[in-house]
C-alpha positions as a Markdown table, in Angstrom:
| # | Residue | x | y | z |
|---|---|---|---|---|
| 1 | Met | 12.8 | -7.0 | 39.7 |
| 2 | Ser | 12.2 | -9.8 | 37.1 |
| 3 | Glu | 8.8 | -10.7 | 35.7 |
| 4 | Thr | 9.0 | -14.0 | 37.8 |
| 5 | Glu | 9.7 | -12.0 | 41.0 |
| 6 | Leu | 6.8 | -9.6 | 40.2 |
| 7 | Ala | 4.4 | -12.5 | 39.7 |
| 8 | Ser | 5.5 | -14.1 | 43.0 |
| 9 | Ala | 5.0 | -10.8 | 44.8 |
| 10 | Ala | 1.6 | -10.4 | 43.3 |
| 11 | Glu | 0.6 | -13.9 | 44.6 |
| 12 | Ala | 2.3 | -13.5 | 48.0 |
| 13 | Pro | -0.2 | -14.8 | 50.6 |
| 14 | Pro | -1.7 | -12.4 | 53.1 |
| 15 | Arg | -1.1 | -12.8 | 56.8 |
| 16 | Val | -3.7 | -14.8 | 58.6 |
| 17 | Pro | -4.6 | -13.2 | 61.9 |
| 18 | Glu | -7.0 | -16.1 | 62.8 |
| 19 | Arg | -5.8 | -19.3 | 64.5 |
| 20 | Pro | -7.5 | -22.2 | 62.6 |
| 21 | Tyr | -8.0 | -25.6 | 64.2 |
| 22 | Ala | -8.8 | -27.8 | 61.2 |
| 23 | Ile | -7.0 | -26.1 | 58.2 |
| 24 | Lys | -3.4 | -25.1 | 57.9 |
| 25 | Arg | -2.3 | -21.5 | 57.7 |
| 26 | Ser | -1.1 | -22.1 | 54.2 |
| 27 | Glu | -4.6 | -23.3 | 53.2 |
| 28 | Ala | -6.1 | -20.3 | 55.0 |
| 29 | Asp | -3.8 | -18.0 | 53.0 |
| 30 | Ala | -4.8 | -19.6 | 49.7 |
| 31 | Leu | -8.5 | -19.5 | 50.6 |
| 32 | Arg | -8.6 | -15.8 | 51.5 |
| 33 | Arg | -6.8 | -14.9 | 48.3 |
| 34 | Trp | -9.2 | -17.1 | 46.3 |
| 35 | Trp | -12.2 | -15.4 | 48.0 |
| 36 | Gln | -10.8 | -11.9 | 47.4 |
| 37 | Arg | -10.3 | -12.5 | 43.7 |
| 38 | Leu | -13.7 | -14.2 | 43.4 |
| 39 | Thr | -15.6 | -11.5 | 45.2 |
| 40 | Leu | -13.9 | -8.1 | 45.5 |
| 41 | Ser | -14.1 | -5.4 | 42.8 |
| 42 | Ser | -10.9 | -4.4 | 41.0 |
| 43 | Glu | -10.5 | -1.3 | 43.2 |
| 44 | Ala | -11.0 | -3.2 | 46.5 |
| 45 | Leu | -8.7 | -6.0 | 45.4 |
| 46 | Gln | -5.8 | -3.7 | 44.8 |
| 47 | Ala | -5.4 | -3.3 | 48.6 |
| 48 | His | -4.6 | -7.0 | 48.8 |
| 49 | Thr | -2.9 | -8.2 | 45.6 |
| 50 | Ala | -1.8 | -7.1 | 42.2 |
| 51 | Ala | -3.5 | -10.2 | 40.8 |
| 52 | Pro | -6.7 | -9.4 | 38.8 |
| 53 | Pro | -10.2 | -10.4 | 39.9 |
| 54 | Trp | -11.9 | -13.4 | 38.2 |
| 55 | Pro | -15.0 | -12.8 | 36.1 |
| 56 | Lys | -18.2 | -12.2 | 38.2 |
| 57 | Gly | -20.0 | -15.0 | 36.5 |
| 58 | Met | -17.6 | -17.5 | 38.1 |
| 59 | Arg | -18.9 | -16.7 | 41.6 |
| 60 | Ala | -22.5 | -16.7 | 40.4 |
| 61 | Thr | -22.1 | -20.2 | 38.8 |
| 62 | Leu | -20.7 | -21.6 | 42.1 |
| 63 | Arg | -23.5 | -19.9 | 44.1 |
| 64 | Arg | -26.1 | -21.6 | 41.9 |
| 65 | Cys | -24.8 | -25.0 | 42.8 |
| 66 | Asp | -27.1 | -27.1 | 45.1 |
| 67 | Thr | -24.7 | -30.0 | 45.7 |
| 68 | Ile | -21.1 | -30.6 | 46.5 |
| 69 | Glu | -20.7 | -32.7 | 43.4 |
| 70 | Ala | -21.9 | -29.7 | 41.2 |
| 71 | Ala | -19.5 | -27.4 | 43.0 |
| 72 | Met | -16.6 | -29.6 | 42.2 |
| 73 | Leu | -17.3 | -29.1 | 38.5 |
| 74 | Thr | -17.1 | -25.3 | 38.5 |
| 75 | Glu | -14.2 | -23.3 | 37.4 |
| 76 | Ala | -14.2 | -21.4 | 40.7 |
| 77 | Phe | -13.6 | -24.5 | 42.7 |
| 78 | Arg | -10.9 | -25.7 | 40.3 |
| 79 | His | -9.1 | -22.5 | 41.0 |
| 80 | Leu | -9.4 | -23.0 | 44.8 |
| 81 | Trp | -8.4 | -26.7 | 44.6 |
| 82 | Ser | -5.3 | -26.0 | 42.5 |
| 83 | Ser | -4.2 | -23.2 | 44.9 |
| 84 | Leu | -4.2 | -25.4 | 48.0 |
| 85 | Pro | -0.9 | -27.0 | 49.1 |
| 86 | Ala | -0.6 | -30.4 | 47.4 |
| 87 | Lys | -0.8 | -33.6 | 49.4 |
| 88 | Asp | 0.5 | -36.1 | 46.9 |
| 89 | Asp | 1.2 | -38.8 | 49.4 |
| 90 | Gln | -2.3 | -38.8 | 50.8 |
| 91 | Pro | -4.3 | -42.0 | 50.4 |
| 92 | Glu | -7.1 | -41.9 | 47.9 |
| 93 | Arg | -9.8 | -42.1 | 50.5 |
| 94 | Gln | -8.4 | -39.2 | 52.5 |
| 95 | Arg | -8.0 | -37.2 | 49.3 |
| 96 | Asp | -11.6 | -37.8 | 48.4 |
| 97 | Gln | -12.7 | -36.6 | 51.8 |
| 98 | Arg | -10.6 | -33.5 | 51.5 |
| 99 | Leu | -12.0 | -32.8 | 48.1 |
| 100 | Gln | -15.5 | -33.0 | 49.4 |
| 101 | Ala | -14.7 | -30.8 | 52.5 |
| 102 | Trp | -13.2 | -28.1 | 50.3 |
| 103 | Ala | -16.1 | -28.2 | 47.9 |
| 104 | Cys | -18.4 | -27.7 | 50.8 |
| 105 | Ile | -16.2 | -24.8 | 52.0 |
| 106 | Ala | -16.3 | -23.2 | 48.5 |
| 107 | Leu | -20.2 | -23.5 | 48.4 |
| 108 | Val | -20.6 | -21.6 | 51.6 |
| 109 | Val | -17.7 | -19.1 | 51.5 |
| 110 | Ala | -18.8 | -17.9 | 48.0 |
| 111 | Glu | -21.9 | -16.6 | 49.7 |
| 112 | Leu | -19.9 | -13.9 | 51.6 |
| 113 | Arg | -19.8 | -10.6 | 49.9 |
| 114 | Glu | -17.8 | -8.8 | 52.6 |
| 115 | Glu | -15.7 | -10.3 | 55.4 |
| 116 | Gln | -14.5 | -9.1 | 58.8 |
| 117 | Pro | -11.2 | -10.8 | 59.6 |
| 118 | Arg | -11.1 | -12.4 | 63.1 |
| 119 | Met | -14.9 | -12.4 | 63.5 |
| 120 | Pro | -16.1 | -16.0 | 64.2 |
| 121 | Leu | -19.3 | -17.2 | 62.6 |
| 122 | Gly | -20.9 | -17.9 | 66.0 |
| 123 | Ala | -20.3 | -14.4 | 67.2 |
| 124 | Gly | -21.6 | -12.9 | 64.0 |
| 125 | Leu | -24.9 | -14.9 | 64.3 |
| 126 | Gly | -25.2 | -14.1 | 68.0 |
| 127 | Arg | -24.9 | -10.3 | 67.6 |
| 128 | Gln | -27.8 | -8.1 | 68.4 |
| 129 | Lys | -30.3 | -7.2 | 65.7 |
| 130 | Arg | -31.1 | -3.6 | 66.4 |
| 131 | Glu | -34.7 | -3.7 | 65.2 |
| 132 | Thr | -35.6 | -6.5 | 67.6 |
| 133 | Gly | -32.9 | -6.6 | 70.3 |
| 134 | Lys | -32.5 | -10.3 | 69.6 |
| 135 | Pro | -29.7 | -12.3 | 67.9 |
| 136 | Tyr | -29.6 | -12.3 | 64.2 |
| 137 | Met | -30.1 | -16.1 | 64.3 |
| 138 | Ser | -32.6 | -17.4 | 66.8 |
| 139 | Glu | -31.5 | -19.9 | 69.4 |
| 140 | Leu | -33.7 | -22.5 | 67.7 |
| 141 | Arg | -32.1 | -22.1 | 64.3 |
| 142 | Phe | -28.7 | -22.0 | 66.0 |
| 143 | Gln | -29.4 | -25.3 | 67.7 |
| 144 | Gln | -30.5 | -26.8 | 64.3 |
| 145 | Leu | -27.3 | -25.5 | 62.7 |
| 146 | Met | -25.2 | -27.2 | 65.4 |
| 147 | Thr | -27.0 | -30.5 | 65.0 |
| 148 | Ser | -26.6 | -30.7 | 61.2 |
| 149 | Ser | -26.1 | -34.4 | 60.4 |
| 150 | Thr | -25.3 | -34.3 | 56.7 |
| 151 | Pro | -23.1 | -32.1 | 54.4 |
| 152 | Glu | -26.3 | -31.0 | 52.6 |
| 153 | Glu | -27.9 | -29.9 | 55.8 |
| 154 | Leu | -24.8 | -28.1 | 56.9 |
| 155 | Val | -24.5 | -26.2 | 53.6 |
| 156 | Gln | -28.1 | -25.2 | 53.5 |
| 157 | Arg | -28.2 | -24.0 | 57.1 |
| 158 | Leu | -25.0 | -22.1 | 56.8 |
| 159 | Arg | -26.2 | -20.4 | 53.7 |
| 160 | Arg | -29.4 | -19.4 | 55.5 |
| 161 | Gly | -27.4 | -18.2 | 58.5 |
| 162 | Leu | -25.2 | -16.0 | 56.3 |
| 163 | Ala | -28.3 | -14.5 | 54.7 |
| 164 | Leu | -29.5 | -13.5 | 58.2 |
| 165 | Ile | -26.4 | -11.3 | 58.6 |
| 166 | Asp | -26.6 | -9.9 | 55.1 |
| 167 | Lys | -23.7 | -12.2 | 53.9 |
| 168 | Arg | -21.1 | -10.0 | 55.6 |
| 169 | Gly | -19.3 | -9.4 | 58.8 |
| 170 | Val | -17.6 | -12.7 | 59.5 |
| 171 | Ser | -14.1 | -14.1 | 58.8 |
| 172 | Val | -13.6 | -16.2 | 55.6 |
| 173 | Val | -11.0 | -18.2 | 57.4 |
| 174 | His | -13.1 | -18.9 | 60.5 |
| 175 | Leu | -16.0 | -19.9 | 58.4 |
| 176 | Ala | -13.9 | -22.3 | 56.3 |
| 177 | Asp | -12.2 | -23.7 | 59.5 |
| 178 | Asn | -15.6 | -24.4 | 61.1 |
| 179 | Ile | -16.7 | -26.4 | 58.0 |
| 180 | Ala | -13.4 | -28.3 | 57.9 |
| 181 | Leu | -13.8 | -29.1 | 61.6 |
| 182 | Trp | -17.4 | -30.3 | 61.1 |
| 183 | Trp | -16.1 | -32.6 | 58.4 |
| 184 | Arg | -13.4 | -33.9 | 60.7 |
| 185 | Glu | -15.9 | -34.7 | 63.3 |
| 186 | Tyr | -18.3 | -36.1 | 60.7 |
| 187 | Gln | -15.6 | -38.6 | 59.8 |
| 188 | Gly | -15.1 | -39.6 | 63.4 |
| 189 | Gly | -12.2 | -37.4 | 64.2 |
| 190 | Ala | -13.5 | -35.3 | 67.1 |
| 191 | Ser | -10.8 | -33.8 | 69.3 |
| 192 | Pro | -10.3 | -35.2 | 72.8 |
| 193 | Gln | -10.2 | -31.6 | 74.0 |
| 194 | Pro | -13.8 | -30.4 | 74.4 |
| 195 | Thr | -12.7 | -26.8 | 73.7 |
| 196 | Arg | -11.5 | -27.8 | 70.3 |
| 197 | Arg | -14.8 | -29.3 | 69.2 |
| 198 | Leu | -17.1 | -27.4 | 66.9 |
| 199 | Gly | -20.1 | -27.5 | 69.2 |
| 200 | Phe | -18.2 | -25.8 | 72.0 |
| 201 | Ile | -16.6 | -23.3 | 69.7 |
| 202 | Trp | -19.9 | -22.2 | 68.1 |
| 203 | Ala | -21.8 | -22.1 | 71.3 |
| 204 | Asn | -19.1 | -20.2 | 73.1 |
| 205 | Asp | -18.9 | -17.6 | 70.4 |
| 206 | Tyr | -22.7 | -17.3 | 69.9 |
| 207 | Phe | -23.8 | -17.1 | 73.6 |
| 208 | Gly | -20.7 | -15.0 | 74.4 |
| 209 | Ala | -21.9 | -12.4 | 71.8 |
| 210 | Ala | -25.5 | -12.5 | 73.1 |
| 211 | Ala | -24.6 | -12.3 | 76.8 |
| 212 | Gly | -23.5 | -8.7 | 76.7 |
| 213 | Tyr | -26.6 | -7.0 | 75.3 |
| 214 | Arg | -29.0 | -9.4 | 77.0 |
| 215 | Gln | -27.5 | -8.4 | 80.3 |
| 216 | Asp | -27.8 | -4.8 | 79.4 |
| 217 | Asn | -31.5 | -5.2 | 78.5 |
| 218 | Gln | -32.4 | -6.8 | 81.7 |
């Protein structure tokens, strides 16, 4: 096998078991590979790709960012943006919106230190906390998350939500897709199908996770 073929094999995208609504599978592939190289140790990364991990400081710099604009200037985000499928024919306004959405995704996804493929965010937040028998995220905080009205609010509340579950146990792809779906609706592009809207998706996952153990505790 030639050096070119070896490089291509090293960068071959992983399969995406999730079914995203707002991002393409090719984008989900690129995102997961980016997160793996940004987050996993050399040993853990070998199970996914022959590509080396990026320096730890790269993730730390992104996590210190408080704004979308600051995230766009980081080396970590530049790696992500350059790995996404190009959309050269996209109007400038749509390109700017896509840039902001993916910067928001980078800010939040970089918080995860371990992921669980297929696990939606809502279900992760609604799981039972053993010490209290209640969801990791209270219903009040969950309602606040669902009513986030600005990108800054969304990022802040998602980061807090991930901290509640020890920044692990949910799917990188589902998390990114939720953020992309929020941005689509923020720009006025809500789906005509209620089951494909973020509020329904989050609530269905959260209360579905909570229903099982609440019923058992009654």
